[in-house]
Amino acid sequence: AQSVTQLDSHVSVSEGTPVLLRCNYSSSYSPSLFWYVQHPNKGLQLLLKYTSAATLVKGINGFEAEFKKSETSFHLTKPSAHMSDAAEYFCVVSSTGGFKTIFGAGTRLFVKA
Amino acid sequence: DGGITQSPKYLFRKEGQNVTLSCEQNLNHDAMYWYRQDPGQGLRLIYYSQIVNDFQKGDIAEGYSVSREKKESFPLTVTSAQKNPTAFYLCASSTPGQGTYQPQHFGDGTRLSIL
């Protein structure tokens, strides 16, 4: 069985400070893991993906995530937040064991000036 | 530019009415999906299709129907049997690749409300 838990429903940071969005997953098979971003009234845009290559994955807009198998985590980070980063972020798990993709409930990121 | 087009952007449904949401892609992807998004919740899968003329129910298929007559198109009908249709509907597509490694590409959604 697969599941994904985003540990914070809301995160608030000041512009220029680091961002940390936390995600834990559970999967019976070797998982693929993704982070997507959604701006209001828009579809989801892929930020980055992990597919069993390097454990530190770099994505677009300065975001990166580290796959930690021992902790079953895939946290999203960015060194310095920008106002345009304010959006909702989804952690997603998918596996080759079945045609199934599970979306986390989302974390809304607020960026203060 | 390749992408997914959903129309209309906003849709209103009257009591007892069926409405159809359009989803067209020019990415040459085999697989297409419909999701429902409610405030504060993640995406829930309604239907998916891995190939033309074939589709499977997702987690919340009741009250919805789909067709997949062309590779590019995957329309979703919200029937009168769906008693709580107010939501944001997202269409996505992907290439099957190795298992489910491939990320999904999303349209910009249709917001459906009840009149």
Short mmCIF file of C-alpha atoms in Angstrom, two decimals:
data_model
loop_
_atom_site.label_atom_id
_atom_site.label_comp_id
_atom_site.label_asym_id
_atom_site.label_seq_id
_atom_site.Cartn_x
_atom_site.Cartn_y
_atom_site.Cartn_z
CA ALA A 1 0.00 0.00 0.00
CA GLN A 2 1.09 3.54 -0.65
CA SER A 3 0.48 6.73 1.26
CA VAL A 4 1.91 10.20 1.50
CA THR A 5 1.72 12.63 4.42
CA GLN A 6 2.53 16.29 4.20
CA LEU A 7 3.31 17.22 7.75
CA ASP A 8 2.26 20.88 7.61
CA SER A 9 -0.94 22.23 6.10
CA HIS A 10 0.45 25.79 6.21
CA VAL A 11 3.99 27.19 6.32
CA SER A 12 4.80 30.89 6.64
CA VAL A 13 8.26 32.35 5.96
CA SER A 14 9.72 35.77 5.39
CA GLU A 15 11.10 36.70 1.99
CA GLY A 16 14.78 35.76 1.76
CA THR A 17 14.63 33.06 4.45
CA PRO A 18 14.83 29.29 3.85
CA VAL A 19 11.82 27.17 2.96
CA LEU A 20 11.23 23.64 4.28
CA LEU A 21 8.12 21.68 3.27
CA ARG A 22 7.97 18.22 4.82
CA CYS A 23 6.74 15.01 3.22
CA ASN A 24 6.76 11.42 4.48
CA TYR A 25 5.75 8.51 2.29
CA SER A 26 4.95 4.84 2.52
CA SER A 27 5.32 2.44 -0.38
CA SER A 28 5.54 -1.31 -0.78
CA TYR A 29 7.57 -0.91 -3.95
CA SER A 30 10.42 1.29 -5.12
CA PRO A 31 8.66 4.62 -5.28
CA SER A 32 8.86 7.54 -7.63
CA LEU A 33 8.39 10.78 -5.77
CA PHE A 34 7.39 14.17 -7.11
CA TRP A 35 6.78 17.68 -5.89
CA TYR A 36 4.27 19.87 -7.72
CA VAL A 37 3.33 23.52 -7.22
CA GLN A 38 -0.14 24.99 -7.77
CA HIS A 39 -0.90 28.69 -8.03
CA PRO A 40 -4.50 29.87 -7.48
CA ASN A 41 -6.96 28.65 -10.10
CA LYS A 42 -4.21 26.93 -12.03
CA GLY A 43 -3.15 23.36 -12.71
CA LEU A 44 -0.22 21.64 -11.07
CA GLN A 45 3.30 22.26 -12.33
CA LEU A 46 6.10 19.75 -11.80
CA LEU A 47 8.91 21.10 -9.60
CA LEU A 48 11.09 18.00 -9.42
CA LYS A 49 11.06 14.21 -9.43
CA TYR A 50 12.97 11.35 -7.80
CA THR A 51 13.19 8.08 -9.73
CA SER A 52 15.95 6.06 -7.94
CA ALA A 53 18.91 7.96 -9.35
CA ALA A 54 20.63 10.63 -7.20
CA THR A 55 19.06 11.06 -3.77
CA LEU A 56 19.41 14.86 -3.91
CA VAL A 57 17.18 16.14 -6.65
CA LYS A 58 17.32 19.64 -8.06
CA GLY A 59 14.25 21.20 -9.55
CA ILE A 60 13.06 24.41 -11.09
CA ASN A 61 13.03 27.84 -9.41
CA GLY A 62 15.83 26.93 -6.98
CA PHE A 63 13.95 24.12 -5.21
CA GLU A 64 15.53 20.82 -4.28
CA ALA A 65 14.52 17.71 -2.35
CA GLU A 66 16.40 14.89 -0.68
CA PHE A 67 15.20 11.29 -0.73
CA LYS A 68 15.94 9.60 2.60
CA LYS A 69 14.93 5.95 2.50
CA SER A 70 15.74 5.30 6.17
CA GLU A 71 13.39 8.10 7.21
CA THR A 72 10.89 7.55 4.36
CA SER A 73 11.03 11.28 3.74
CA PHE A 74 11.23 13.56 0.72
CA HIS A 75 11.33 17.09 2.07
CA LEU A 76 11.35 20.11 -0.25
CA THR A 77 13.73 22.98 0.42
CA LYS A 78 14.77 26.31 -1.02
CA PRO A 79 17.57 28.47 0.41
CA SER A 80 15.82 31.80 -0.02
CA ALA A 81 12.09 32.37 -0.42
CA HIS A 82 10.69 34.77 -2.99
CA MET A 83 7.26 36.35 -2.97
CA SER A 84 6.42 34.44 -6.15
CA ASP A 85 6.90 31.14 -4.28
CA ALA A 86 3.63 31.68 -2.40
CA ALA A 87 1.44 28.80 -3.61
CA GLU A 88 0.26 25.33 -2.66
CA TYR A 89 2.73 22.46 -2.87
CA PHE A 90 1.89 18.79 -3.31
CA CYS A 91 4.06 15.79 -2.56
CA VAL A 92 3.19 12.80 -4.75
CA VAL A 93 4.16 9.13 -4.64
CA SER A 94 3.86 6.67 -7.47
CA SER A 95 5.20 3.16 -7.89
CA THR A 96 5.85 0.51 -10.48
CA GLY A 97 3.85 -1.96 -8.43
CA GLY A 98 0.62 -0.66 -9.87
CA PHE A 99 -0.87 2.13 -11.84
CA LYS A 100 -1.46 4.32 -8.83
CA THR A 101 -0.47 7.85 -7.95
CA ILE A 102 -1.18 9.26 -4.52
CA PHE A 103 -1.28 13.00 -3.82
CA GLY A 104 -0.61 14.52 -0.42
CA ALA A 105 -3.17 16.93 1.01
CA GLY A 106 -0.95 19.90 0.15
CA THR A 107 1.02 22.54 2.04
CA ARG A 108 0.17 26.16 1.52
CA LEU A 109 3.26 28.37 1.58
CA PHE A 110 2.88 32.00 2.63
CA VAL A 111 5.76 34.42 2.01
CA LYS A 112 5.85 37.65 4.03
CA ALA A 113 7.57 40.78 2.74
CA ASP B 1 3.62 24.70 -27.62
CA GLY B 2 2.43 21.34 -26.41
CA GLY B 3 0.05 21.18 -23.52
CA ILE B 4 -3.35 20.35 -22.10
CA THR B 5 -6.37 22.55 -22.71
CA GLN B 6 -9.39 22.37 -20.44
CA SER B 7 -12.62 24.16 -21.21
CA PRO B 8 -14.59 25.94 -20.06
CA LYS B 9 -12.69 27.60 -17.22
CA TYR B 10 -15.93 28.12 -15.26
CA LEU B 11 -19.12 26.07 -15.53
CA PHE B 12 -22.46 26.23 -13.79
CA ARG B 13 -24.83 23.30 -13.44
CA LYS B 14 -28.55 23.41 -12.87
CA GLU B 15 -30.42 20.83 -10.81
CA GLY B 16 -30.86 17.55 -12.72
CA GLN B 17 -28.53 18.59 -15.52
CA ASN B 18 -25.60 16.71 -16.98
CA VAL B 19 -22.57 18.80 -17.92
CA THR B 20 -19.46 17.87 -19.89
CA LEU B 21 -15.95 19.14 -19.23
CA SER B 22 -13.54 19.13 -22.13
CA CYS B 23 -9.89 18.04 -22.00
CA GLU B 24 -7.64 18.05 -25.07
CA GLN B 25 -3.90 17.33 -25.20
CA ASN B 26 -1.33 17.66 -27.99
CA LEU B 27 1.52 16.03 -26.10
CA ASN B 28 0.98 12.66 -27.79
CA HIS B 29 0.52 11.07 -24.37
CA ASP B 30 -1.20 7.70 -24.11
CA ALA B 31 -2.51 8.08 -20.56
CA MET B 32 -5.04 10.65 -19.40
CA TYR B 33 -6.63 11.32 -16.01
CA TRP B 34 -9.41 13.27 -14.34
CA TYR B 35 -9.06 14.53 -10.79
CA ARG B 36 -11.36 16.37 -8.43
CA GLN B 37 -9.92 18.92 -6.02
CA ASP B 38 -11.81 20.21 -2.99
CA PRO B 39 -10.52 22.95 -0.65
CA GLY B 40 -7.93 21.67 1.80
CA GLN B 41 -7.76 18.26 0.17
CA GLY B 42 -5.38 16.64 -2.23
CA LEU B 43 -6.42 15.47 -5.65
CA ARG B 44 -8.76 12.51 -5.89
CA LEU B 45 -8.80 10.35 -9.00
CA ILE B 46 -12.12 10.07 -10.83
CA TYR B 47 -11.22 8.13 -13.97
CA TYR B 48 -8.12 7.33 -15.96
CA SER B 49 -7.38 5.97 -19.40
CA GLN B 50 -4.19 4.27 -20.48
CA ILE B 51 -5.15 3.86 -24.12
CA VAL B 52 -7.83 4.83 -26.61
CA ASN B 53 -11.20 3.11 -26.09
CA ASP B 54 -10.24 1.96 -22.62
CA PHE B 55 -10.70 3.62 -19.23
CA GLN B 56 -10.81 2.64 -15.59
CA LYS B 57 -12.64 3.93 -12.54
CA GLY B 58 -10.64 5.78 -9.96
CA ASP B 59 -11.44 6.30 -6.31
CA ILE B 60 -14.54 8.48 -6.73
CA ALA B 61 -16.12 7.51 -10.07
CA GLU B 62 -19.75 7.47 -8.90
CA GLY B 63 -21.81 10.15 -10.63
CA TYR B 64 -19.24 10.67 -13.40
CA SER B 65 -18.68 9.19 -16.85
CA VAL B 66 -15.93 9.47 -19.48
CA SER B 67 -15.10 8.44 -23.01
CA ARG B 68 -11.81 8.04 -24.84
CA GLU B 69 -12.55 7.87 -28.57
CA LYS B 70 -9.43 9.77 -29.59
CA LYS B 71 -5.94 9.84 -28.14
CA GLU B 72 -6.08 13.62 -27.77
CA SER B 73 -9.41 13.89 -26.01
CA PHE B 74 -10.81 12.68 -22.68
CA PRO B 75 -14.11 14.45 -21.84
CA LEU B 76 -15.68 14.09 -18.40
CA THR B 77 -19.45 14.19 -17.88
CA VAL B 78 -20.76 15.13 -14.46
CA THR B 79 -24.17 13.53 -14.25
CA SER B 80 -27.19 14.48 -12.17
CA ALA B 81 -26.35 11.49 -9.97
CA GLN B 82 -23.37 13.41 -8.60
CA LYS B 83 -25.05 15.22 -5.71
CA ASN B 84 -22.09 17.36 -4.70
CA PRO B 85 -20.40 18.41 -7.94
CA THR B 86 -19.03 21.76 -6.80
CA ALA B 87 -15.25 21.43 -7.10
CA PHE B 88 -12.19 22.23 -9.20
CA TYR B 89 -11.64 19.57 -11.88
CA LEU B 90 -8.19 18.88 -13.26
CA CYS B 91 -7.23 16.87 -16.32
CA ALA B 92 -3.75 15.41 -16.71
CA SER B 93 -1.79 13.25 -19.11
CA SER B 94 1.41 11.22 -19.08
CA THR B 95 3.46 8.77 -21.07
CA PRO B 96 3.33 5.31 -19.47
CA GLY B 97 7.07 4.74 -19.62
CA GLN B 98 8.44 2.31 -17.08
CA GLY B 99 5.57 1.68 -14.74
CA THR B 100 4.42 4.99 -13.34
CA TYR B 101 7.70 6.87 -13.27
CA GLN B 102 6.53 9.55 -15.60
CA PRO B 103 5.19 12.77 -14.12
CA GLN B 104 1.78 13.97 -15.11
CA HIS B 105 1.16 17.18 -17.04
CA PHE B 106 -1.87 19.20 -15.96
CA GLY B 107 -4.35 21.53 -17.56
CA ASP B 108 -5.48 24.74 -15.84
CA GLY B 109 -8.71 23.24 -14.56
CA THR B 110 -12.44 23.81 -14.74
CA ARG B 111 -14.31 25.21 -11.75
CA LEU B 112 -17.81 23.76 -11.55
CA SER B 113 -20.52 25.30 -9.40
CA ILE B 114 -24.22 24.60 -8.81
CA LEU B 115 -26.75 27.28 -9.72
#
